PDB file of C-alpha atoms and ligand atoms in Angstrom:
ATOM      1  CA  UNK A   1       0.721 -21.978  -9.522  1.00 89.00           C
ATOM      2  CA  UNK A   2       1.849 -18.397 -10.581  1.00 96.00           C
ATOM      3  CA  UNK A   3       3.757 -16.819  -7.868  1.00 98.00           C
ATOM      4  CA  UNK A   4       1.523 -14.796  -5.211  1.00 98.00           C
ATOM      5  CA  UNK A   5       2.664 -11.836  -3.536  1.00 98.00           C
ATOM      6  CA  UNK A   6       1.840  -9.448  -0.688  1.00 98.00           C
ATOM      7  CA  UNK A   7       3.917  -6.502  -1.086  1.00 98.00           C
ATOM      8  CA  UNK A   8       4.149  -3.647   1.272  1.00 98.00           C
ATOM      9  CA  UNK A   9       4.180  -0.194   0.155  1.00 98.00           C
ATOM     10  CA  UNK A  10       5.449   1.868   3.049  1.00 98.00           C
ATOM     11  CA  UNK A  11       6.077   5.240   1.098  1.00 98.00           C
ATOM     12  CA  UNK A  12       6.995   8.012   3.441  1.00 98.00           C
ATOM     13  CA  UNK A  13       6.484   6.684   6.554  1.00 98.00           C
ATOM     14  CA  UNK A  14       8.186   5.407   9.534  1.00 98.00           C
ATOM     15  CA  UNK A  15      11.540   6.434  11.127  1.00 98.00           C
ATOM     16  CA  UNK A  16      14.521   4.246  11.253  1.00 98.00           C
ATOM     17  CA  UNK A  17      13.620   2.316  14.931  1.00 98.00           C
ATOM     18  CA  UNK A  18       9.675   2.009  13.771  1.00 98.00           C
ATOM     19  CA  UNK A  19      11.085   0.337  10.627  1.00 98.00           C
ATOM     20  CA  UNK A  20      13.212  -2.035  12.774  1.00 98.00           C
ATOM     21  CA  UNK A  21      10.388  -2.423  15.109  1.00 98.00           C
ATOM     22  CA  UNK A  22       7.422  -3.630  12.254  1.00 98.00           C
ATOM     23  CA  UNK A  23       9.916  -5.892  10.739  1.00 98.00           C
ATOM     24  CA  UNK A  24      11.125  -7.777  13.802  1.00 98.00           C
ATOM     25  CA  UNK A  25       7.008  -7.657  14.631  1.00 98.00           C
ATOM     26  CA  UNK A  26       6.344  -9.224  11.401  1.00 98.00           C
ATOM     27  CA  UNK A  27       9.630 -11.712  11.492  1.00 97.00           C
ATOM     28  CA  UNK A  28       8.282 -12.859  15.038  1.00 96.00           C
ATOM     29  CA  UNK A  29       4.876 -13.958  13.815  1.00 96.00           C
ATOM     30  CA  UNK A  30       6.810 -16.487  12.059  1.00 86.00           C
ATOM     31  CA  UNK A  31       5.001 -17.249   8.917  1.00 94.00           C
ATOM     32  CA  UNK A  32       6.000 -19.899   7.283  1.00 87.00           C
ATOM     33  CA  UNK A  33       5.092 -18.947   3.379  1.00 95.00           C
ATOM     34  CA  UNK A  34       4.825 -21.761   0.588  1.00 96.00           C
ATOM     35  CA  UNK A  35       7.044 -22.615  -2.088  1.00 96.00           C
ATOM     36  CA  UNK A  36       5.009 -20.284  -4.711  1.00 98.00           C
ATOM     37  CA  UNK A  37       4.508 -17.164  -1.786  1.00 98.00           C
ATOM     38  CA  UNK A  38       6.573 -14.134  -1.254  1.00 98.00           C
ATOM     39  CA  UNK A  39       6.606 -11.235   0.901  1.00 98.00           C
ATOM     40  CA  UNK A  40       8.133  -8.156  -0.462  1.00 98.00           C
ATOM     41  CA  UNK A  41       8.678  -4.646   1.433  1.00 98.00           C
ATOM     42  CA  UNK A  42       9.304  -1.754  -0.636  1.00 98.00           C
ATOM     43  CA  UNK A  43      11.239   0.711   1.830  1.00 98.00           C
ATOM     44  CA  UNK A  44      12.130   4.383   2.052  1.00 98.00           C
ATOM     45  CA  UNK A  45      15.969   4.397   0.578  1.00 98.00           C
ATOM     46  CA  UNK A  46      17.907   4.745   4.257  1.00 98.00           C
ATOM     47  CA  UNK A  47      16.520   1.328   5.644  1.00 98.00           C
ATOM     48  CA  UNK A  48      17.180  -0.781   2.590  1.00 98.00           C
ATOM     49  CA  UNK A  49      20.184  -2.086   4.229  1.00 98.00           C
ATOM     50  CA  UNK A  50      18.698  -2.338   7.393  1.00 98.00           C
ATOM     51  CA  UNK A  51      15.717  -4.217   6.167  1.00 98.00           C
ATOM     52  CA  UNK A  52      18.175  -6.855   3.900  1.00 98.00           C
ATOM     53  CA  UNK A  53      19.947  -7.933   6.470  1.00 98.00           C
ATOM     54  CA  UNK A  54      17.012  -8.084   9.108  1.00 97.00           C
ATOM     55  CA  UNK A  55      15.831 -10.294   6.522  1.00 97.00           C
ATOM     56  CA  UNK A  56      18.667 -12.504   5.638  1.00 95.00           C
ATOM     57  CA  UNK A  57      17.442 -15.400   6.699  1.00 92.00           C
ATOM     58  CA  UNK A  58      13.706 -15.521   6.074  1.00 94.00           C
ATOM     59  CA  UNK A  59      12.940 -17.497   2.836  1.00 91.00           C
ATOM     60  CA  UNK A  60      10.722 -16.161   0.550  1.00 95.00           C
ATOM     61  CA  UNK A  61      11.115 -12.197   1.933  1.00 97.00           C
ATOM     62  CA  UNK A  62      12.394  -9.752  -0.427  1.00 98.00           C
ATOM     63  CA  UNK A  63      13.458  -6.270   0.050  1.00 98.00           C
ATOM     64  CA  UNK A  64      12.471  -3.680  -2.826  1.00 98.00           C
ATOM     65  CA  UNK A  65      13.133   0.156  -3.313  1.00 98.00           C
ATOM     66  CA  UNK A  66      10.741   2.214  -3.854  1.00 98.00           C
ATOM     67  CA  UNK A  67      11.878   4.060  -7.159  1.00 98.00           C
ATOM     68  CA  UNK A  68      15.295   4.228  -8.994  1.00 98.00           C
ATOM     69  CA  UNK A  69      16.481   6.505 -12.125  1.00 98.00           C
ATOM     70  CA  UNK A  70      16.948   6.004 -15.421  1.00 98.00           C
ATOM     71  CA  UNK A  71      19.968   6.461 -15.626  1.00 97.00           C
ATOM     72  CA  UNK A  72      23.584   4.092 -14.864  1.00 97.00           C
ATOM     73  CA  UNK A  73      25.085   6.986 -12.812  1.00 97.00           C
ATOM     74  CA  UNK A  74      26.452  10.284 -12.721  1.00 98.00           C
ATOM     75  CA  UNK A  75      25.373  13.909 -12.509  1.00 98.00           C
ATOM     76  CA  UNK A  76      21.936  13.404 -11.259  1.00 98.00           C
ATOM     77  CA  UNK A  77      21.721  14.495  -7.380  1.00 98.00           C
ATOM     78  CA  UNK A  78      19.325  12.512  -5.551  1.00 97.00           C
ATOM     79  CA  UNK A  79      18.932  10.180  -7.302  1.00 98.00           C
ATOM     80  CA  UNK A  80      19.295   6.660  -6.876  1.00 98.00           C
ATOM     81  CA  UNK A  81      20.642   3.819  -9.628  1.00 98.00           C
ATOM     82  CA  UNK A  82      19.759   0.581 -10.176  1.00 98.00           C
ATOM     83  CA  UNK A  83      23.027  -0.146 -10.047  1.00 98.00           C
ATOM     84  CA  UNK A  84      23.447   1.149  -6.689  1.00 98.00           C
ATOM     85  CA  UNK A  85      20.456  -0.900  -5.661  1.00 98.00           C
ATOM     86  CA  UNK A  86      22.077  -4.161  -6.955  1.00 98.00           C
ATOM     87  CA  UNK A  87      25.563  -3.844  -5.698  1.00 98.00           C
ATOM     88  CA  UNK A  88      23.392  -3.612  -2.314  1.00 98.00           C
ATOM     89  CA  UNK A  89      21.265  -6.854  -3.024  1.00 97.00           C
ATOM     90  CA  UNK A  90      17.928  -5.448  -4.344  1.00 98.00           C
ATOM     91  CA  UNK A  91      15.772  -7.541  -6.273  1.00 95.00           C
ATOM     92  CA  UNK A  92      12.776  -5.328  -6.973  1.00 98.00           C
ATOM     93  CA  UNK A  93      11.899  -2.269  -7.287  1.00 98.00           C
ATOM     94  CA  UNK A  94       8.716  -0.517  -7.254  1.00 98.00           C
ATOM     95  CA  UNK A  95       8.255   1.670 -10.717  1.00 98.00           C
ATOM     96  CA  UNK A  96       5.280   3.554 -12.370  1.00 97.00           C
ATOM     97  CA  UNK A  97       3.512   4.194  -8.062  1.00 98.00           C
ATOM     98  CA  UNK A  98       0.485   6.607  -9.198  1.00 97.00           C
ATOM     99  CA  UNK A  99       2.154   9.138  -6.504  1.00 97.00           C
ATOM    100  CA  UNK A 100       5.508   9.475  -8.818  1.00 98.00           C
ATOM    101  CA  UNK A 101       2.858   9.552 -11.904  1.00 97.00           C
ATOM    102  CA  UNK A 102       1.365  12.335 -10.334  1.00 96.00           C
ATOM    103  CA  UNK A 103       3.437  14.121  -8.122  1.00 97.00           C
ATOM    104  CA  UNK A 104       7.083  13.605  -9.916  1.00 97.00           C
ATOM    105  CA  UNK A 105       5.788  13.911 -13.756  1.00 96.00           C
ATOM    106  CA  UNK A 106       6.463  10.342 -14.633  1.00 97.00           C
ATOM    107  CA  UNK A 107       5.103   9.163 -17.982  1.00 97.00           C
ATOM    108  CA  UNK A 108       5.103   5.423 -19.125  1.00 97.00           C
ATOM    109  CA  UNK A 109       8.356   6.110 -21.482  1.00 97.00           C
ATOM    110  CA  UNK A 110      10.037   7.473 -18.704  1.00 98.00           C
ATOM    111  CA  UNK A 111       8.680   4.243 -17.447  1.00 98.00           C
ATOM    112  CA  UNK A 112       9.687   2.414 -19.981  1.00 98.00           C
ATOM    113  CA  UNK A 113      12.984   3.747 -19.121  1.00 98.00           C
ATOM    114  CA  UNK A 114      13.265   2.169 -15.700  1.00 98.00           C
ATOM    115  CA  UNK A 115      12.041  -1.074 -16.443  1.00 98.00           C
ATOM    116  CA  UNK A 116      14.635  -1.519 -19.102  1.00 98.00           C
ATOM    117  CA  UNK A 117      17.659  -0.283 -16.643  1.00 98.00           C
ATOM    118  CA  UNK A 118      16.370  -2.098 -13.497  1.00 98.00           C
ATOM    119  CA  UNK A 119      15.607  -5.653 -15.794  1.00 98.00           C
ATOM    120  CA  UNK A 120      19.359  -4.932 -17.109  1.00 98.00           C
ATOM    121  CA  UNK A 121      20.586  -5.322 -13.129  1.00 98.00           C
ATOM    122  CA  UNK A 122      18.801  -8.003 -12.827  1.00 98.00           C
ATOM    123  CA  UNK A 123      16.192  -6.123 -10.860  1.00 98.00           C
ATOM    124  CA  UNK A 124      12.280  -7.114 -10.416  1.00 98.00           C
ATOM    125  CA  UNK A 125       9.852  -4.140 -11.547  1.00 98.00           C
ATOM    126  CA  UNK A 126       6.856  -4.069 -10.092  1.00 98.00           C
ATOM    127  CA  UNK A 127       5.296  -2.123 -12.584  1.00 98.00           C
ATOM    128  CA  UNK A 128       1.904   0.120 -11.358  1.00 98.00           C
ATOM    129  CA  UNK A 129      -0.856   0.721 -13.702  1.00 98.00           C
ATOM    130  CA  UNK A 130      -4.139   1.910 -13.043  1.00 97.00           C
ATOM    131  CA  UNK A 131      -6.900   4.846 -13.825  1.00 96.00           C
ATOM    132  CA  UNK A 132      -7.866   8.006 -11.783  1.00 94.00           C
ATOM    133  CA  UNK A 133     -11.719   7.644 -10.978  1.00 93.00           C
ATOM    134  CA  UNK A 134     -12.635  10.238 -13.987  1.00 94.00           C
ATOM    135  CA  UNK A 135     -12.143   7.440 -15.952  1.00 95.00           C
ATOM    136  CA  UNK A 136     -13.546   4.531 -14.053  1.00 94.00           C
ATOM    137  CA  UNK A 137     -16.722   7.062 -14.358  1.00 92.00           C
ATOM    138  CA  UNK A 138     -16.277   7.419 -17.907  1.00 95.00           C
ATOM    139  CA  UNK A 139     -15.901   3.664 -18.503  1.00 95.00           C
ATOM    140  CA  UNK A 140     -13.006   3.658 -20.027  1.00 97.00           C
ATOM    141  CA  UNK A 141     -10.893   2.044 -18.180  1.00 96.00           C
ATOM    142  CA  UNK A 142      -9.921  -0.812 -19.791  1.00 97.00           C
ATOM    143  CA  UNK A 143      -8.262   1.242 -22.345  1.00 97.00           C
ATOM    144  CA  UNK A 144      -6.495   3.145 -20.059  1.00 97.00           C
ATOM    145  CA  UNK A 145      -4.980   0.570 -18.616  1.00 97.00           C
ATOM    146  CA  UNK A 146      -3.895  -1.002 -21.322  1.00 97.00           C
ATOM    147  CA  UNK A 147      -2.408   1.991 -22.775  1.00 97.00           C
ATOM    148  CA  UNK A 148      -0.174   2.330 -19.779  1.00 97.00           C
ATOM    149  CA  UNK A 149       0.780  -1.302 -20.536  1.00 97.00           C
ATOM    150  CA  UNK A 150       1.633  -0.587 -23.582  1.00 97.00           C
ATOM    151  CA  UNK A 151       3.635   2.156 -23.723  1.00 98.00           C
ATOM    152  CA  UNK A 152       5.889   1.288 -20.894  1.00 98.00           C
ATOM    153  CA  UNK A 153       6.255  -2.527 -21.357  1.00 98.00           C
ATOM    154  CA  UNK A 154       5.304  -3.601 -25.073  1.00 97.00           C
ATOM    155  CA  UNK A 155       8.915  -2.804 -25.873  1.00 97.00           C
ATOM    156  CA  UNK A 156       9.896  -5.981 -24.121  1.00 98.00           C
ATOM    157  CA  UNK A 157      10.879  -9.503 -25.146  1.00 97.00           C
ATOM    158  CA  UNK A 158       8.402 -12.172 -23.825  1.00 97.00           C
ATOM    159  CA  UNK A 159      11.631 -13.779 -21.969  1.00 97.00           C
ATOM    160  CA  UNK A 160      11.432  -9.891 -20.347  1.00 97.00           C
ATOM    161  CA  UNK A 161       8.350  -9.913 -19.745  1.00 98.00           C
ATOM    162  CA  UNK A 162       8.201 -12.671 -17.415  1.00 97.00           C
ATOM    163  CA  UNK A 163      10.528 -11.177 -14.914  1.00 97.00           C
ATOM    164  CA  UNK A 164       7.984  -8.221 -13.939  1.00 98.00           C
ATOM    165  CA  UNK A 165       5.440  -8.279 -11.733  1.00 98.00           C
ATOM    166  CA  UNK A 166       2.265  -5.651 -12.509  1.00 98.00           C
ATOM    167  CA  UNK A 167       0.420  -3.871  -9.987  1.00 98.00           C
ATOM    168  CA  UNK A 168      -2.884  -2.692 -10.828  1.00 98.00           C
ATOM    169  CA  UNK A 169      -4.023   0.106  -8.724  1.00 97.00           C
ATOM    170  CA  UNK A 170      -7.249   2.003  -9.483  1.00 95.00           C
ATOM    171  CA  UNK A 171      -5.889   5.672  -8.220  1.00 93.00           C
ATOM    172  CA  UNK A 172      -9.595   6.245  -6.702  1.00 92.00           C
ATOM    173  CA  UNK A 173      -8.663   3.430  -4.101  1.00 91.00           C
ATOM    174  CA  UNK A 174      -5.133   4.167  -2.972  1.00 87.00           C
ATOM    175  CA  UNK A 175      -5.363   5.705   0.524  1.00 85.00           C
ATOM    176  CA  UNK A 176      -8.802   6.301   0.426  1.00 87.00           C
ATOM    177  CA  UNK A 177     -10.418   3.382   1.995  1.00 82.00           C
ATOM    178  CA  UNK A 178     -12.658   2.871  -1.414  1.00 82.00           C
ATOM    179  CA  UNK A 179     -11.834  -0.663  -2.624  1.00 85.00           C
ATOM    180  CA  UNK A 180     -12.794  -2.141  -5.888  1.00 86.00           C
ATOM    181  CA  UNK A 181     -14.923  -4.964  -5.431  1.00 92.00           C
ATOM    182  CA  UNK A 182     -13.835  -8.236  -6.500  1.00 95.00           C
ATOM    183  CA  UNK A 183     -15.600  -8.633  -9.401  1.00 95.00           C
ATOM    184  CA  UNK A 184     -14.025  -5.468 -10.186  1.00 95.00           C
ATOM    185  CA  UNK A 185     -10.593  -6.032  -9.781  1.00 96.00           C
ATOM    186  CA  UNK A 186     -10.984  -9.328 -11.410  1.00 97.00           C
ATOM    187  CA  UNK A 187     -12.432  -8.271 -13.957  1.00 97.00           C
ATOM    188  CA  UNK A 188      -9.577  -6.177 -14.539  1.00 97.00           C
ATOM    189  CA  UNK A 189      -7.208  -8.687 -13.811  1.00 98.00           C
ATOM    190  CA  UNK A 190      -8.195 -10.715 -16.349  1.00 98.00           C
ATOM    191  CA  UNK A 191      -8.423  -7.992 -18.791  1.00 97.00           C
ATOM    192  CA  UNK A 192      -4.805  -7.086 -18.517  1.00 97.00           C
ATOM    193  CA  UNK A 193      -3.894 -10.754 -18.602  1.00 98.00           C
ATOM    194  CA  UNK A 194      -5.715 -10.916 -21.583  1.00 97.00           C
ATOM    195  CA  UNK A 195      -4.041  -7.883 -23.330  1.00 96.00           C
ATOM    196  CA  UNK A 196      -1.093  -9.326 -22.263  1.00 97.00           C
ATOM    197  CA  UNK A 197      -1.401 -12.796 -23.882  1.00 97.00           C
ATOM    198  CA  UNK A 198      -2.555 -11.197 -27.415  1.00 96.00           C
ATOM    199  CA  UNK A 199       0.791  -9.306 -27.286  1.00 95.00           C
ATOM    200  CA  UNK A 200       2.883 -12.095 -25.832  1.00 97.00           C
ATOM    201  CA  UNK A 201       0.834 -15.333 -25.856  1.00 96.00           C
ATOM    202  CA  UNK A 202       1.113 -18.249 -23.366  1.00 96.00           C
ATOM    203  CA  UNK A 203       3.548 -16.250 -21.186  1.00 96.00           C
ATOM    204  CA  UNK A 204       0.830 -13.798 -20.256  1.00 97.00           C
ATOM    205  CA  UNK A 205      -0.202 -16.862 -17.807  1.00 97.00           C
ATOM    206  CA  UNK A 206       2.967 -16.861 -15.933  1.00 97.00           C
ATOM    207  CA  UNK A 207       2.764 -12.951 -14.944  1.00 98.00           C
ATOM    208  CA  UNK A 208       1.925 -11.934 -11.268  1.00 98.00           C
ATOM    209  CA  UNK A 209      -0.774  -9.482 -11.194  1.00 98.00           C
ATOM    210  CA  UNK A 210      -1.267  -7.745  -7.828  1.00 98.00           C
ATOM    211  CA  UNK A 211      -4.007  -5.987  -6.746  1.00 97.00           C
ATOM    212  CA  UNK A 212      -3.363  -2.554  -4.556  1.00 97.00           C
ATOM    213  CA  UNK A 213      -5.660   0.489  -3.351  1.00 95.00           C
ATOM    214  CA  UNK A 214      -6.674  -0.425   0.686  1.00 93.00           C
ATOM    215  CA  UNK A 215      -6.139  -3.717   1.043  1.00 96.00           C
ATOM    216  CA  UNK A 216      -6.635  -4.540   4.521  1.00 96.00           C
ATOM    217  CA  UNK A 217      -6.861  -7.412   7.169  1.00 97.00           C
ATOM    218  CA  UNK A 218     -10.117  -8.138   6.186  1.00 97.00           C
ATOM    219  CA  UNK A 219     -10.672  -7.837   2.929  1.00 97.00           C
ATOM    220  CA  UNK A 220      -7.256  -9.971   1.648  1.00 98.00           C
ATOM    221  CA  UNK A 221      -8.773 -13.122   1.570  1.00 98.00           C
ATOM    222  CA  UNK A 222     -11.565 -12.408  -0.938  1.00 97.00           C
ATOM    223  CA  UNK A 223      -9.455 -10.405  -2.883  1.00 97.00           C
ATOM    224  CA  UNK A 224      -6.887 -12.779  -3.311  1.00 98.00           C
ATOM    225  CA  UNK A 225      -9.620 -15.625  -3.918  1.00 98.00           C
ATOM    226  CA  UNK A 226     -10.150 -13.802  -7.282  1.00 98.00           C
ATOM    227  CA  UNK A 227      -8.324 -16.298  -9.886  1.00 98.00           C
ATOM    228  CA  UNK A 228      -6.446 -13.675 -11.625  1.00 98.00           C
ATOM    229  CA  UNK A 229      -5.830 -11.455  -8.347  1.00 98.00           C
ATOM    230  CA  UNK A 230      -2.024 -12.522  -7.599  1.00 98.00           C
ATOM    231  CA  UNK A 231      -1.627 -10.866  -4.271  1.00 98.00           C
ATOM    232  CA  UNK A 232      -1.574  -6.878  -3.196  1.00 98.00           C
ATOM    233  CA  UNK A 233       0.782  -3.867  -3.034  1.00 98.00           C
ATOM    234  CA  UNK A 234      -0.310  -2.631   0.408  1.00 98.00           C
ATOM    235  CA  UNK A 235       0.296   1.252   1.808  1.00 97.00           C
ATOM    236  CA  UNK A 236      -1.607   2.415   4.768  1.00 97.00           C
ATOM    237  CA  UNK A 237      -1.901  -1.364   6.244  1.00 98.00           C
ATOM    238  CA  UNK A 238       1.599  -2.389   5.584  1.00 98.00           C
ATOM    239  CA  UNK A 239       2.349  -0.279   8.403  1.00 98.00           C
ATOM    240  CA  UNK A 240       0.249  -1.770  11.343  1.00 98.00           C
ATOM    241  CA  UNK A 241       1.975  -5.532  12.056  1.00 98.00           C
ATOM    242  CA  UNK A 242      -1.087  -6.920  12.700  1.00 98.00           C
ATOM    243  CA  UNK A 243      -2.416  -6.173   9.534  1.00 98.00           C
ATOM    244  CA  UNK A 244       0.449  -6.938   7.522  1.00 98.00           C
ATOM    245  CA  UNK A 245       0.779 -10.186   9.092  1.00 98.00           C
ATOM    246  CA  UNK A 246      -2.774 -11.487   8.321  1.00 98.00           C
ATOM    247  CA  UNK A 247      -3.141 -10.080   4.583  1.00 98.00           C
ATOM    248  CA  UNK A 248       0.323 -12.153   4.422  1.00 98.00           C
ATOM    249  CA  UNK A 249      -1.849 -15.511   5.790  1.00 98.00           C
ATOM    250  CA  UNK A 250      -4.696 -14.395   3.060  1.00 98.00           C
ATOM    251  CA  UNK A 251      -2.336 -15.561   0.181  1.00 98.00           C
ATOM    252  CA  UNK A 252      -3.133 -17.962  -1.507  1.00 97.00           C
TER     253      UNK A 252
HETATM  254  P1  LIG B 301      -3.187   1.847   0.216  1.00 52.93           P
HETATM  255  O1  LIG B 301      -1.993   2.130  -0.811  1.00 52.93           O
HETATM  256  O2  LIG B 301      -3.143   0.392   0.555  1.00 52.93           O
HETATM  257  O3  LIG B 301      -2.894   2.717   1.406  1.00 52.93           O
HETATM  258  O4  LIG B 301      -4.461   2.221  -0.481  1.00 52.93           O
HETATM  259  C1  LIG B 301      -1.695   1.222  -1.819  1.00 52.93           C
HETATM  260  C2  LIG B 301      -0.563   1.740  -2.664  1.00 52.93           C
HETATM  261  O5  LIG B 301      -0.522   2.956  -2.917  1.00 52.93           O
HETATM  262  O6  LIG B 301       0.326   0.976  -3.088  1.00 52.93           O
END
């Protein structure tokens, strides 16, 4: 089975004894995750350390960043490298978030960009797509979509390919309590995968596809159930053990 993953998307939230606090929460519930489960939890910058070595010893929990530059290193204050994030043991990283689309002028070259510097530190993109609601009204979103697609990731070898993970997050459903239905987000789901397996063939199978934009406790499940719906990037509910803990038991 392709590998299923509920991510957690804390953005800019928490101080440094909350973020102790919801992992040990979260460690304590002591879920014991199958072979072809992960948990990931993409962290503000100060508490990647913290949140590594909190979870040292829990198989199958990963620790990602939240955004790193293009760039090796250099003259480029406040920013953050790849290679800074693997010298610390960071194995994903979170690229392409609608919020950096919007709010920090990222395009999918600059995109494009990223993934190629974090896959060449051996780091896991999880790469965000997804369309603002204009065009989910317009219908077009299946174009969209794949347009973002292509112009960040086509570049890639199918060998590449295989080490990201894609998020699919229609904008109109981050943080807003609007969720896409699951014939929705499957039918996007399969649309990608299918755009992906023209371009790349049988590998397209073997790519993670997550679904994000408010998952919750109680809508996981039946999101997950969807056959091409590989798990969730999750903001607002990452943050609230409880929650986190059960859309971790909806994997499946
Ligand atoms: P949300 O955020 O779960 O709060 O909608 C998801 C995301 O932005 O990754």
């Amino acid at each position: 089975m392709r590998k299923q993953i509920a991510a957690a998307n804390w953005k800019m939230n928490l101080t440094y004894q909350q973020a102790e606090e919801l992992i040990d929460q979260i460690l304590n519930a002591d879920i014991s995750l199958k072979a072809h489960q992960s948990a990931v939890f993409a962290v503000p910058f100060p508490y990647l350390i913290m949140a590594k070595s909190e979870l040292a010893d829990a198989k199958s929990y990963f620790v990602a960043a939240q955004n790193c530059y293009t760039k090796r290193s250099g003259a480029f204050t406040g920013e953050v490298s790849a290679e800074m994030l693997q010298s610390i043991g960071i194995s994903y990283c979170v690229l392409g978030h609608s919020e950096r689309r919007e709010y920090f002028g990222e395009g999918n070259a600059m995109l494009a960009e990223k993934i190629n510097i974090c896959l060449s530190y051996n780091i896991t993109p999880i790469f965000c797509c997804g369309e603002p609601l204009t065009i989910r009204e317009a219908g077009t979103q299946n174009s969209y979509v794949e347009q973002q697609l292509k112009e960040s990731l086509y570049h890639l070898s199918a060998d590449q390919l295989k080490k990201i993970v894609i998020a699919y997050e229609p904008i109109w459903a981050i943080g807003t309590g609007k969720t896409a239905t699951t014939e929705q987000a499957q039918e996007m789901h399969a649309h990608l995968r299918q755009v992906l397996s023209k371009q790349y063939g049988d590998v397209a199978n073997e790519i993670s596809i997550l679904y994000g934009g408010s998952v919750k406790a109680n809508n996981a499940k039946e999101l997950f159930a969807c056959p091409d719906v590989d798990g969730g990037l999750v903001g607002g509910a990452s943050l609230i053990a409880a929650d986190f803990i059960q859309i971790m038991r909806s994997l499946k």
